[in-house]
Short mmCIF file of C-alpha atoms in Angstrom, two decimals:
data_model
loop_
_atom_site.label_atom_id
_atom_site.label_comp_id
_atom_site.label_asym_id
_atom_site.label_seq_id
_atom_site.Cartn_x
_atom_site.Cartn_y
_atom_site.Cartn_z
CA MET A 1 85.54 -16.27 -34.17
CA SER A 2 85.78 -17.53 -30.57
CA LYS A 3 89.19 -18.26 -29.06
CA LEU A 4 90.65 -20.18 -26.16
CA ILE A 5 92.72 -17.91 -23.88
CA GLY A 6 95.07 -19.87 -21.60
CA TYR A 7 96.34 -18.74 -18.22
CA ALA A 8 99.06 -20.37 -16.07
CA ARG A 9 100.51 -19.21 -12.77
CA VAL A 10 103.06 -20.26 -10.15
CA SER A 11 103.58 -18.55 -6.79
CA THR A 12 107.39 -18.49 -6.78
CA ARG A 13 110.06 -17.89 -9.38
CA GLN A 14 111.60 -21.30 -8.60
CA GLN A 15 108.46 -23.21 -9.62
CA SER A 16 107.93 -24.27 -13.21
CA THR A 17 104.90 -23.61 -15.40
CA ASP A 18 105.97 -26.26 -17.96
CA ARG A 19 103.26 -28.75 -16.98
CA GLN A 20 100.51 -26.13 -17.03
CA ARG A 21 101.68 -24.80 -20.41
CA ALA A 22 101.76 -28.32 -21.89
CA ASP A 23 98.22 -29.07 -20.63
CA LEU A 24 96.86 -25.77 -21.95
CA LEU A 25 98.47 -26.23 -25.38
CA ALA A 26 97.14 -29.82 -25.52
CA ALA A 27 93.65 -28.44 -24.76
CA GLY A 28 93.82 -26.32 -27.92
CA VAL A 29 95.17 -22.98 -26.64
CA ARG A 30 97.49 -21.32 -29.18
CA ARG A 31 100.92 -20.16 -27.92
CA ASP A 32 100.03 -16.54 -28.79
CA ASP A 33 96.97 -16.81 -26.52
CA LEU A 34 98.81 -18.17 -23.49
CA TYR A 35 99.49 -15.83 -20.54
CA VAL A 36 101.81 -16.81 -17.66
CA ASP A 37 102.43 -15.17 -14.27
CA GLN A 38 105.67 -16.37 -12.63
CA GLY A 39 106.11 -15.61 -8.92
CA PHE A 40 102.62 -14.24 -8.22
CA SER A 41 100.46 -15.60 -5.41
CA GLY A 42 96.76 -16.28 -6.00
CA ALA A 43 96.02 -14.05 -3.01
CA ARG A 44 97.51 -10.99 -4.75
CA ALA A 45 95.04 -8.61 -6.32
CA SER A 46 97.38 -7.66 -9.15
CA ARG A 47 98.65 -10.36 -11.49
CA PRO A 48 99.87 -8.64 -14.69
CA GLN A 49 99.49 -11.55 -17.13
CA PHE A 50 96.13 -12.51 -15.65
CA ASP A 51 94.93 -8.96 -16.29
CA ARG A 52 96.25 -9.18 -19.87
CA ALA A 53 94.45 -12.50 -20.39
CA LEU A 54 91.19 -10.92 -19.24
CA ASP A 55 91.71 -7.94 -21.54
CA ALA A 56 92.20 -10.36 -24.45
CA LEU A 57 88.89 -12.18 -23.72
CA MET A 58 86.09 -11.23 -26.11
CA GLU A 59 82.47 -12.33 -26.12
CA GLY A 60 82.30 -16.00 -27.05
CA ASP A 61 85.91 -16.69 -25.93
CA THR A 62 86.81 -19.12 -23.15
CA LEU A 63 89.45 -18.68 -20.48
CA VAL A 64 91.22 -22.01 -19.93
CA ILE A 65 93.11 -22.85 -16.70
CA THR A 66 94.54 -26.15 -15.49
CA THR A 67 93.28 -26.12 -11.89
CA LEU A 68 90.88 -24.04 -9.84
CA ASP A 69 93.54 -22.60 -7.52
CA ARG A 70 95.10 -20.72 -10.48
CA LEU A 71 92.18 -18.28 -10.18
CA GLY A 72 92.31 -17.18 -6.57
CA ARG A 73 91.93 -18.09 -2.94
CA SER A 74 88.31 -17.80 -1.78
CA THR A 75 85.10 -19.36 -3.07
CA GLN A 76 83.50 -15.91 -3.10
CA ASN A 77 86.37 -14.56 -5.21
CA MET A 78 86.19 -17.46 -7.71
CA LEU A 79 82.40 -17.35 -8.04
CA ALA A 80 82.41 -13.57 -8.54
CA PHE A 81 85.00 -14.06 -11.26
CA ALA A 82 82.93 -16.79 -12.99
CA ASP A 83 79.88 -14.44 -12.86
CA GLU A 84 81.93 -11.62 -14.35
CA LEU A 85 82.98 -13.86 -17.24
CA ARG A 86 79.37 -14.93 -17.81
CA SER A 87 78.20 -11.30 -17.90
CA ARG A 88 80.86 -10.61 -20.56
CA GLY A 89 79.63 -13.55 -22.61
CA ALA A 90 82.87 -15.48 -22.02
CA GLY A 91 83.29 -18.97 -20.60
CA LEU A 92 85.68 -20.60 -18.16
CA ARG A 93 87.14 -24.06 -18.66
CA VAL A 94 89.02 -25.85 -15.88
CA LEU A 95 90.99 -28.82 -17.20
CA ASN A 96 91.51 -30.78 -13.96
CA LEU A 97 88.39 -30.23 -11.88
CA GLY A 98 86.74 -33.19 -10.23
CA GLY A 99 88.73 -35.58 -12.38
CA GLY A 100 87.60 -34.05 -15.65
CA ASP A 101 87.24 -31.01 -17.85
CA VAL A 102 84.59 -28.52 -16.63
CA ASP A 103 83.16 -25.76 -18.79
CA THR A 104 81.09 -23.11 -16.95
CA ALA A 105 79.20 -22.36 -20.17
CA THR A 106 77.08 -25.47 -19.45
CA PRO A 107 74.59 -25.60 -16.53
CA MET A 108 76.19 -28.80 -15.16
CA GLY A 109 79.67 -27.29 -15.47
CA SER A 110 78.56 -24.14 -13.68
CA MET A 111 77.10 -26.15 -10.78
CA LEU A 112 80.19 -28.36 -10.49
CA PHE A 113 82.43 -25.27 -10.54
CA THR A 114 80.48 -23.77 -7.60
CA ILE A 115 80.75 -26.98 -5.57
CA MET A 116 84.46 -27.47 -6.31
CA ALA A 117 85.26 -23.82 -5.49
CA ALA A 118 83.59 -24.25 -2.08
CA LEU A 119 85.49 -27.51 -1.47
CA ALA A 120 88.81 -25.94 -2.47
CA GLN A 121 88.31 -23.13 0.06
CA MET A 122 87.23 -25.59 2.77
CA GLU A 123 90.37 -27.69 2.15
CA ARG A 124 92.59 -24.58 2.58
CA GLU A 125 90.81 -23.67 5.84
CA ILE A 126 91.17 -27.21 7.21
CA LYS A 127 94.91 -27.18 6.40
CA ARG A 128 95.30 -23.82 8.15
CA GLU A 129 93.44 -25.18 11.20
CA ARG A 130 95.68 -28.26 11.32
CA VAL A 131 98.83 -26.14 11.21
CA THR A 132 97.56 -23.81 13.96
CA ASP A 133 96.50 -26.79 16.09
CA SER A 134 99.88 -28.50 15.61
CA ILE A 135 101.78 -25.36 16.62
CA SER A 136 99.72 -24.86 19.79
CA LYS A 137 100.13 -28.56 20.78
CA ARG A 138 103.92 -28.37 20.28
CA ARG A 139 104.04 -25.14 22.27
CA GLU A 140 102.02 -26.68 25.15
CA ALA A 141 104.32 -29.72 25.16
CA GLY A 142 107.36 -27.42 25.31
CA LEU A 143 108.69 -28.74 22.00
CA ASP A 144 110.86 -26.83 19.57
CA LEU A 145 108.85 -24.94 16.95
CA GLY A 146 111.78 -24.67 14.57
CA GLY A 147 113.01 -21.26 13.57
CA ARG A 148 116.43 -19.87 14.31
CA PRO A 149 118.24 -21.83 17.03
CA ARG A 150 119.53 -19.97 20.09
CA ARG A 151 123.22 -19.34 19.42
CA VAL A 152 124.43 -19.20 23.00
CA THR A 153 123.41 -22.08 25.27
CA ASP A 154 122.42 -21.77 28.93
CA SER A 155 125.53 -23.71 30.00
CA GLN A 156 127.72 -21.20 28.10
CA ILE A 157 126.00 -18.39 30.01
CA GLN A 158 126.58 -20.23 33.32
CA ASN A 159 130.28 -20.65 32.52
CA ALA A 160 130.49 -16.97 31.56
CA VAL A 161 128.87 -15.96 34.88
CA ARG A 162 131.53 -18.00 36.72
CA LEU A 163 134.26 -16.16 34.78
CA VAL A 164 132.78 -12.78 35.73
CA LYS A 165 132.51 -13.86 39.38
CA GLY A 166 136.16 -14.92 39.13
CA GLY A 167 137.18 -11.39 38.12
CA GLU A 168 136.92 -11.33 34.29
CA PRO A 169 135.43 -8.06 32.93
CA ALA A 170 131.73 -8.62 32.02
CA ALA A 171 132.12 -6.60 28.81
CA GLN A 172 134.93 -8.89 27.60
CA VAL A 173 133.07 -12.09 28.53
CA ALA A 174 129.93 -10.86 26.74
CA ARG A 175 132.03 -9.94 23.68
CA ASP A 176 133.58 -13.43 23.66
CA LEU A 177 130.07 -14.88 23.62
CA GLY A 178 129.18 -12.62 20.68
CA MET A 179 126.54 -10.61 22.52
CA SER A 180 126.15 -7.22 24.15
CA ARG A 181 126.75 -6.77 27.88
CA ALA A 182 123.05 -5.93 28.36
CA THR A 183 122.02 -9.19 26.65
CA PHE A 184 124.51 -11.14 28.75
CA TYR A 185 123.12 -9.62 31.98
CA ARG A 186 119.53 -10.26 30.85
CA ARG A 187 120.26 -13.91 30.01
CA SER A 188 122.20 -14.50 33.26
CA ARG A 189 119.36 -12.90 35.33
CA ALA A 190 116.79 -15.09 33.52
CA LEU A 191 118.87 -18.19 34.28
CA ALA A 192 119.29 -17.19 37.93
CA ASP A 193 115.49 -16.70 38.26
CA GLN A 194 114.90 -20.03 36.53
CA HIS A 195 117.30 -22.03 38.72
CA GLY A 196 117.16 -19.95 41.92
CA GLY A 197 120.74 -18.76 41.42
CA VAL A 198 123.33 -19.90 38.86
#
Protein backbone atom coordinates (compact mmCIF):
# COMPACT_ATOMS: atom_id res chain seq x y z
CA MET A 1 0.00 0.00 0.00
CA SER A 2 1.37 3.43 -0.96
CA LYS A 3 2.40 5.87 1.77
CA LEU A 4 3.06 9.56 2.17
CA ILE A 5 6.58 10.23 3.48
CA GLY A 6 6.98 13.74 4.92
CA TYR A 7 10.21 15.72 5.09
CA ALA A 8 10.83 19.02 6.93
CA ARG A 9 14.06 20.97 7.30
CA VAL A 10 15.38 24.18 8.85
CA SER A 11 18.89 25.57 8.34
CA THR A 12 19.63 26.53 11.95
CA ARG A 13 18.93 25.00 15.33
CA GLN A 14 17.14 28.19 16.42
CA GLN A 15 14.49 27.91 13.70
CA SER A 16 11.32 25.93 14.30
CA THR A 17 9.88 23.15 12.14
CA ASP A 18 6.46 23.36 13.87
CA ARG A 19 4.71 24.98 10.91
CA GLN A 20 6.15 22.51 8.40
CA ARG A 21 5.23 19.55 10.63
CA ALA A 22 1.66 20.83 11.06
CA ASP A 23 1.24 21.29 7.28
CA LEU A 24 2.64 17.83 6.52
CA LEU A 25 0.42 16.14 9.11
CA ALA A 26 -2.61 18.04 7.77
CA ALA A 27 -1.73 16.76 4.27
CA GLY A 28 -2.10 13.18 5.51
CA VAL A 29 1.47 12.24 6.50
CA ARG A 30 1.54 9.96 9.56
CA ARG A 31 3.84 10.99 12.46
CA ASP A 32 5.85 7.76 12.01
CA ASP A 33 6.52 8.74 8.38
CA LEU A 34 7.75 12.26 9.13
CA TYR A 35 11.50 12.99 8.92
CA VAL A 36 13.01 16.28 10.17
CA ASP A 37 16.50 17.76 9.74
CA GLN A 38 17.23 20.55 12.25
CA GLY A 39 20.22 22.80 11.51
CA PHE A 40 21.06 21.48 8.04
CA SER A 41 21.41 23.80 5.05
CA GLY A 42 19.85 22.86 1.71
CA ALA A 43 23.28 23.31 0.14
CA ARG A 44 24.76 20.47 2.21
CA ALA A 45 25.11 17.14 0.45
CA SER A 46 24.46 15.13 3.59
CA ARG A 47 21.19 15.58 5.44
CA PRO A 48 20.68 12.51 7.68
CA GLN A 49 16.89 12.59 7.99
CA PHE A 50 16.47 13.39 4.29
CA ASP A 51 18.53 10.29 3.49
CA ARG A 52 16.34 8.26 5.87
CA ALA A 53 13.18 9.59 4.21
CA LEU A 54 14.50 8.52 0.81
CA ASP A 55 15.39 5.07 2.14
CA ALA A 56 11.81 4.73 3.44
CA LEU A 57 10.30 5.58 0.00
CA MET A 58 8.99 2.53 -1.85
CA GLU A 59 7.50 2.30 -5.32
CA GLY A 60 4.11 4.01 -5.32
CA ASP A 61 4.96 6.20 -2.28
CA THR A 62 5.05 10.00 -2.40
CA LEU A 63 7.55 12.29 -0.72
CA VAL A 64 5.72 15.33 0.67
CA ILE A 65 7.47 18.65 1.40
CA THR A 66 6.01 22.05 2.26
CA THR A 67 8.08 24.25 -0.07
CA LEU A 68 10.50 23.71 -2.93
CA ASP A 69 13.54 25.09 -1.09
CA ARG A 70 13.37 22.18 1.39
CA LEU A 71 14.86 20.02 -1.38
CA GLY A 72 18.00 21.89 -2.36
CA ARG A 73 19.53 24.96 -3.90
CA SER A 74 19.82 24.64 -7.69
CA THR A 75 17.25 23.91 -10.38
CA GLN A 76 19.53 21.21 -11.76
CA ASN A 77 19.74 19.57 -8.33
CA MET A 78 15.95 19.67 -7.81
CA LEU A 79 15.12 18.38 -11.30
CA ALA A 80 17.66 15.54 -10.99
CA PHE A 81 16.04 14.61 -7.69
CA ALA A 82 12.51 14.64 -9.21
CA ASP A 83 13.80 12.39 -12.05
CA GLU A 84 15.36 10.02 -9.54
CA LEU A 85 12.04 9.73 -7.71
CA ARG A 86 10.22 9.08 -10.99
CA SER A 87 12.68 6.33 -11.93
CA ARG A 88 12.01 4.69 -8.55
CA GLY A 89 8.27 4.85 -9.18
CA ALA A 90 7.78 7.38 -6.36
CA GLY A 91 6.13 10.79 -6.53
CA LEU A 92 6.88 14.21 -5.10
CA ARG A 93 4.23 16.50 -3.68
CA VAL A 94 4.98 20.14 -2.84
CA LEU A 95 2.27 21.67 -0.66
CA ASN A 96 2.93 25.38 -1.26
CA LEU A 97 4.10 25.68 -4.86
CA GLY A 98 2.61 28.36 -7.04
CA GLY A 99 -0.19 28.93 -4.57
CA GLY A 100 -1.31 25.32 -4.55
CA ASP A 101 -0.48 21.67 -4.08
CA VAL A 102 1.68 20.21 -6.89
CA ASP A 103 2.14 16.49 -7.46
CA THR A 104 4.91 15.51 -9.92
CA ALA A 105 3.10 12.25 -10.67
CA THR A 106 0.82 14.25 -13.01
CA PRO A 107 2.12 15.75 -16.30
CA MET A 108 0.86 19.24 -15.33
CA GLY A 109 2.44 18.93 -11.88
CA SER A 110 5.74 17.84 -13.39
CA MET A 111 5.79 20.83 -15.76
CA LEU A 112 4.88 23.29 -13.00
CA PHE A 113 7.59 21.81 -10.76
CA THR A 114 10.21 22.40 -13.49
CA ILE A 115 9.13 26.02 -13.98
CA MET A 116 8.97 26.78 -10.25
CA ALA A 117 12.39 25.17 -9.62
CA ALA A 118 13.91 27.43 -12.30
CA LEU A 119 12.18 30.50 -10.81
CA ALA A 120 13.35 29.63 -7.28
CA GLN A 121 16.97 29.44 -8.47
CA MET A 122 16.63 32.69 -10.43
CA GLU A 123 15.24 34.45 -7.34
CA ARG A 124 18.25 33.30 -5.26
CA GLU A 125 20.67 34.54 -7.94
CA ILE A 126 18.94 37.93 -8.17
CA LYS A 127 19.14 38.31 -4.36
CA ARG A 128 22.85 37.44 -4.43
CA GLU A 129 23.41 40.01 -7.21
CA ARG A 130 21.57 42.70 -5.23
CA VAL A 131 23.68 42.05 -2.13
CA THR A 132 26.93 42.13 -4.12
CA ASP A 133 25.84 45.32 -5.91
CA SER A 134 24.86 46.99 -2.62
CA ILE A 135 28.22 46.13 -1.02
CA SER A 136 30.22 47.51 -3.97
CA LYS A 137 28.14 50.75 -4.02
CA ARG A 138 28.66 51.26 -0.26
CA ARG A 139 32.37 50.58 -0.66
CA GLU A 140 32.66 53.10 -3.54
CA ALA A 141 30.80 55.70 -1.47
CA GLY A 142 33.18 55.09 1.44
CA LEU A 143 30.34 53.97 3.70
CA ASP A 144 30.64 51.56 6.60
CA LEU A 145 30.04 47.94 5.59
CA GLY A 146 29.28 46.84 9.13
CA GLY A 147 31.44 44.22 10.73
CA ARG A 148 33.58 44.72 13.79
CA PRO A 149 34.16 48.40 14.58
CA ARG A 150 37.72 49.68 14.89
CA ARG A 151 38.45 49.76 18.62
CA VAL A 152 41.04 52.51 18.65
CA THR A 153 40.12 55.74 16.85
CA ASP A 154 42.48 57.87 14.77
CA SER A 155 42.27 60.72 17.31
CA GLN A 156 43.36 58.29 20.07
CA ILE A 157 46.37 57.34 17.94
CA GLN A 158 47.18 61.05 17.37
CA ASN A 159 47.03 61.73 21.12
CA ALA A 160 49.23 58.69 21.76
CA VAL A 161 51.80 59.94 19.21
CA ARG A 162 51.92 63.28 21.07
CA LEU A 163 52.57 61.41 24.33
CA VAL A 164 55.45 59.48 22.75
CA LYS A 165 56.89 62.71 21.30
CA GLY A 166 56.60 64.18 24.80
CA GLY A 167 58.81 61.40 26.22
CA GLU A 168 56.39 58.59 27.18
CA PRO A 169 57.72 55.08 26.32
CA ALA A 170 56.04 53.85 23.08
CA ALA A 171 55.61 50.35 24.54
CA GLN A 172 53.64 51.74 27.50
CA VAL A 173 51.48 54.01 25.33
CA ALA A 174 50.69 51.11 22.97
CA ARG A 175 49.84 48.89 25.96
CA ASP A 176 47.48 51.57 27.31
CA LEU A 177 45.72 51.58 23.94
CA GLY A 178 45.40 47.79 24.11
CA MET A 179 47.60 47.08 21.10
CA SER A 180 51.11 45.91 20.33
CA ARG A 181 53.91 48.41 19.73
CA ALA A 182 54.17 47.22 16.11
CA THR A 183 50.44 47.89 15.55
CA PHE A 184 50.76 51.31 17.18
CA TYR A 185 53.69 52.23 14.90
CA ARG A 186 51.84 50.91 11.83
CA ARG A 187 48.69 52.91 12.65
CA SER A 188 50.65 56.11 13.44
CA ARG A 189 52.64 55.78 10.16
CA ALA A 190 49.38 55.26 8.21
CA LEU A 191 47.91 58.38 9.84
CA ALA A 192 51.04 60.42 9.11
CA ASP A 193 50.93 59.33 5.43
CA GLN A 194 47.22 60.15 5.30
CA HIS A 195 47.54 63.63 6.81
CA GLY A 196 51.09 64.49 5.73
CA GLY A 197 52.33 64.29 9.33
CA VAL A 198 50.33 63.91 12.55
